[in-house]
Amino acid sequence: RDGLQIPGEYFTLKNELLDGQTGTVVYADYQPVPGGEVVIYSSDKDGSPGRFSVKYRLSSYPGMLPGGYSTSVRYTLGEM
């Protein structure tokens, strides 16, 4: 729905390291998707590569309008 903002507690994300990878994920449990730019993963102190998954969850809620929903997500690799 154009311009509709989903209440945070119903649009959440979680990420986890895969296959014993090193580094740190920020959203180890489902939490509201923040707006703007946020860090979701940091590599270890040596800058080792890592593999991780990101899962988004949209839950229905009272008063939610029927129809199709979409969003745009952009990932950027950066150095800190």
JSON list of C-alpha atoms in Angstrom, two decimals:
[
{"chain": "A", "resi": 1, "resn": "ARG", "atom": "CA", "xyz": [0.00, 0.00, 0.00]},
{"chain": "A", "resi": 2, "resn": "ASP", "atom": "CA", "xyz": [1.52, 3.28, -1.11]},
{"chain": "A", "resi": 3, "resn": "GLY", "atom": "CA", "xyz": [2.58, 5.45, 1.80]},
{"chain": "A", "resi": 4, "resn": "LEU", "atom": "CA", "xyz": [1.23, 3.14, 4.50]},
{"chain": "A", "resi": 5, "resn": "GLN", "atom": "CA", "xyz": [3.62, 2.67, 7.39]},
{"chain": "A", "resi": 6, "resn": "ILE", "atom": "CA", "xyz": [3.36, -0.66, 9.17]},
{"chain": "A", "resi": 7, "resn": "PRO", "atom": "CA", "xyz": [3.61, -0.40, 12.98]},
{"chain": "A", "resi": 8, "resn": "GLY", "atom": "CA", "xyz": [7.12, -1.53, 13.98]},
{"chain": "A", "resi": 9, "resn": "GLU", "atom": "CA", "xyz": [6.07, -4.49, 16.07]},
{"chain": "A", "resi": 10, "resn": "TYR", "atom": "CA", "xyz": [4.50, -6.11, 12.98]},
{"chain": "A", "resi": 11, "resn": "PHE", "atom": "CA", "xyz": [7.40, -5.67, 10.52]},
{"chain": "A", "resi": 12, "resn": "THR", "atom": "CA", "xyz": [10.50, -7.22, 12.04]},
{"chain": "A", "resi": 13, "resn": "LEU", "atom": "CA", "xyz": [13.89, -8.60, 11.06]},
{"chain": "A", "resi": 14, "resn": "LYS", "atom": "CA", "xyz": [16.36, -11.13, 12.38]},
{"chain": "A", "resi": 15, "resn": "ASN", "atom": "CA", "xyz": [19.82, -12.11, 11.15]},
{"chain": "A", "resi": 16, "resn": "GLU", "atom": "CA", "xyz": [22.10, -15.00, 12.02]},
{"chain": "A", "resi": 17, "resn": "LEU", "atom": "CA", "xyz": [25.59, -16.22, 11.22]},
{"chain": "A", "resi": 18, "resn": "LEU", "atom": "CA", "xyz": [25.78, -19.27, 8.96]},
{"chain": "A", "resi": 19, "resn": "ASP", "atom": "CA", "xyz": [27.97, -22.37, 9.33]},
{"chain": "A", "resi": 20, "resn": "GLY", "atom": "CA", "xyz": [30.11, -21.30, 12.29]},
{"chain": "A", "resi": 21, "resn": "GLN", "atom": "CA", "xyz": [31.10, -17.96, 10.73]},
{"chain": "A", "resi": 22, "resn": "THR", "atom": "CA", "xyz": [32.86, -15.30, 12.78]},
{"chain": "A", "resi": 23, "resn": "GLY", "atom": "CA", "xyz": [31.65, -11.77, 13.30]},
{"chain": "A", "resi": 24, "resn": "THR", "atom": "CA", "xyz": [28.63, -10.27, 15.01]},
{"chain": "A", "resi": 25, "resn": "VAL", "atom": "CA", "xyz": [25.00, -9.92, 13.96]},
{"chain": "A", "resi": 26, "resn": "VAL", "atom": "CA", "xyz": [23.01, -7.06, 15.46]},
{"chain": "A", "resi": 27, "resn": "TYR", "atom": "CA", "xyz": [19.48, -8.50, 15.23]},
{"chain": "A", "resi": 28, "resn": "ALA", "atom": "CA", "xyz": [19.86, -11.98, 16.73]},
{"chain": "A", "resi": 29, "resn": "ASP", "atom": "CA", "xyz": [16.13, -12.04, 17.60]},
{"chain": "A", "resi": 30, "resn": "TYR", "atom": "CA", "xyz": [13.21, -10.51, 15.70]},
{"chain": "A", "resi": 31, "resn": "GLN", "atom": "CA", "xyz": [13.09, -6.75, 16.30]},
{"chain": "A", "resi": 32, "resn": "PRO", "atom": "CA", "xyz": [11.24, -3.91, 14.52]},
{"chain": "A", "resi": 33, "resn": "VAL", "atom": "CA", "xyz": [12.83, -2.95, 11.19]},
{"chain": "A", "resi": 34, "resn": "PRO", "atom": "CA", "xyz": [14.50, 0.42, 11.76]},
{"chain": "A", "resi": 35, "resn": "GLY", "atom": "CA", "xyz": [14.26, 3.23, 9.25]},
{"chain": "A", "resi": 36, "resn": "GLY", "atom": "CA", "xyz": [17.34, 4.71, 7.63]},
{"chain": "A", "resi": 37, "resn": "GLU", "atom": "CA", "xyz": [20.81, 3.20, 7.48]},
{"chain": "A", "resi": 38, "resn": "VAL", "atom": "CA", "xyz": [21.78, 0.71, 10.19]},
{"chain": "A", "resi": 39, "resn": "VAL", "atom": "CA", "xyz": [24.52, -1.85, 10.69]},
{"chain": "A", "resi": 40, "resn": "ILE", "atom": "CA", "xyz": [23.26, -5.45, 10.69]},
{"chain": "A", "resi": 41, "resn": "TYR", "atom": "CA", "xyz": [26.59, -7.33, 10.66]},
{"chain": "A", "resi": 42, "resn": "SER", "atom": "CA", "xyz": [30.19, -6.63, 11.65]},
{"chain": "A", "resi": 43, "resn": "SER", "atom": "CA", "xyz": [33.12, -8.88, 10.79]},
{"chain": "A", "resi": 44, "resn": "ASP", "atom": "CA", "xyz": [35.66, -9.97, 13.40]},
{"chain": "A", "resi": 45, "resn": "LYS", "atom": "CA", "xyz": [38.68, -7.85, 14.38]},
{"chain": "A", "resi": 46, "resn": "ASP", "atom": "CA", "xyz": [40.69, -9.35, 11.49]},
{"chain": "A", "resi": 47, "resn": "GLY", "atom": "CA", "xyz": [38.10, -8.37, 8.87]},
{"chain": "A", "resi": 48, "resn": "SER", "atom": "CA", "xyz": [37.41, -12.00, 7.98]},
{"chain": "A", "resi": 49, "resn": "PRO", "atom": "CA", "xyz": [34.68, -12.69, 5.43]},
{"chain": "A", "resi": 50, "resn": "GLY", "atom": "CA", "xyz": [31.39, -13.94, 6.78]},
{"chain": "A", "resi": 51, "resn": "ARG", "atom": "CA", "xyz": [28.12, -15.48, 5.68]},
{"chain": "A", "resi": 52, "resn": "PHE", "atom": "CA", "xyz": [24.86, -14.57, 7.37]},
{"chain": "A", "resi": 53, "resn": "SER", "atom": "CA", "xyz": [21.14, -14.63, 6.66]},
{"chain": "A", "resi": 54, "resn": "VAL", "atom": "CA", "xyz": [18.59, -11.84, 7.04]},
{"chain": "A", "resi": 55, "resn": "LYS", "atom": "CA", "xyz": [14.92, -12.73, 7.57]},
{"chain": "A", "resi": 56, "resn": "TYR", "atom": "CA", "xyz": [12.04, -10.27, 7.46]},
{"chain": "A", "resi": 57, "resn": "ARG", "atom": "CA", "xyz": [8.62, -11.02, 8.95]},
{"chain": "A", "resi": 58, "resn": "LEU", "atom": "CA", "xyz": [5.36, -9.18, 8.34]},
{"chain": "A", "resi": 59, "resn": "SER", "atom": "CA", "xyz": [2.61, -10.14, 10.78]},
{"chain": "A", "resi": 60, "resn": "SER", "atom": "CA", "xyz": [-1.04, -9.27, 10.38]},
{"chain": "A", "resi": 61, "resn": "TYR", "atom": "CA", "xyz": [-2.64, -6.96, 12.93]},
{"chain": "A", "resi": 62, "resn": "PRO", "atom": "CA", "xyz": [-6.11, -5.61, 13.77]},
{"chain": "A", "resi": 63, "resn": "GLY", "atom": "CA", "xyz": [-7.14, -2.99, 11.23]},
{"chain": "A", "resi": 64, "resn": "MET", "atom": "CA", "xyz": [-4.59, -4.09, 8.62]},
{"chain": "A", "resi": 65, "resn": "LEU", "atom": "CA", "xyz": [-5.90, -3.32, 5.14]},
{"chain": "A", "resi": 66, "resn": "PRO", "atom": "CA", "xyz": [-6.13, -6.19, 2.65]},
{"chain": "A", "resi": 67, "resn": "GLY", "atom": "CA", "xyz": [-4.01, -6.09, -0.46]},
{"chain": "A", "resi": 68, "resn": "GLY", "atom": "CA", "xyz": [-0.41, -6.30, -1.62]},
{"chain": "A", "resi": 69, "resn": "TYR", "atom": "CA", "xyz": [2.47, -4.86, 0.34]},
{"chain": "A", "resi": 70, "resn": "SER", "atom": "CA", "xyz": [6.02, -4.14, -0.79]},
{"chain": "A", "resi": 71, "resn": "THR", "atom": "CA", "xyz": [9.13, -2.38, 0.42]},
{"chain": "A", "resi": 72, "resn": "SER", "atom": "CA", "xyz": [12.61, -1.56, -0.80]},
{"chain": "A", "resi": 73, "resn": "VAL", "atom": "CA", "xyz": [15.71, -2.83, 0.98]},
{"chain": "A", "resi": 74, "resn": "ARG", "atom": "CA", "xyz": [19.27, -1.84, 0.05]},
{"chain": "A", "resi": 75, "resn": "TYR", "atom": "CA", "xyz": [22.43, -3.40, 1.43]},
{"chain": "A", "resi": 76, "resn": "THR", "atom": "CA", "xyz": [25.80, -1.68, 1.38]},
{"chain": "A", "resi": 77, "resn": "LEU", "atom": "CA", "xyz": [29.20, -3.10, 2.24]},
{"chain": "A", "resi": 78, "resn": "GLY", "atom": "CA", "xyz": [31.28, -0.55, 4.08]},
{"chain": "A", "resi": 79, "resn": "GLU", "atom": "CA", "xyz": [34.39, -0.18, 6.13]},
{"chain": "A", "resi": 80, "resn": "MET", "atom": "CA", "xyz": [34.29, 1.27, 9.62]}
]
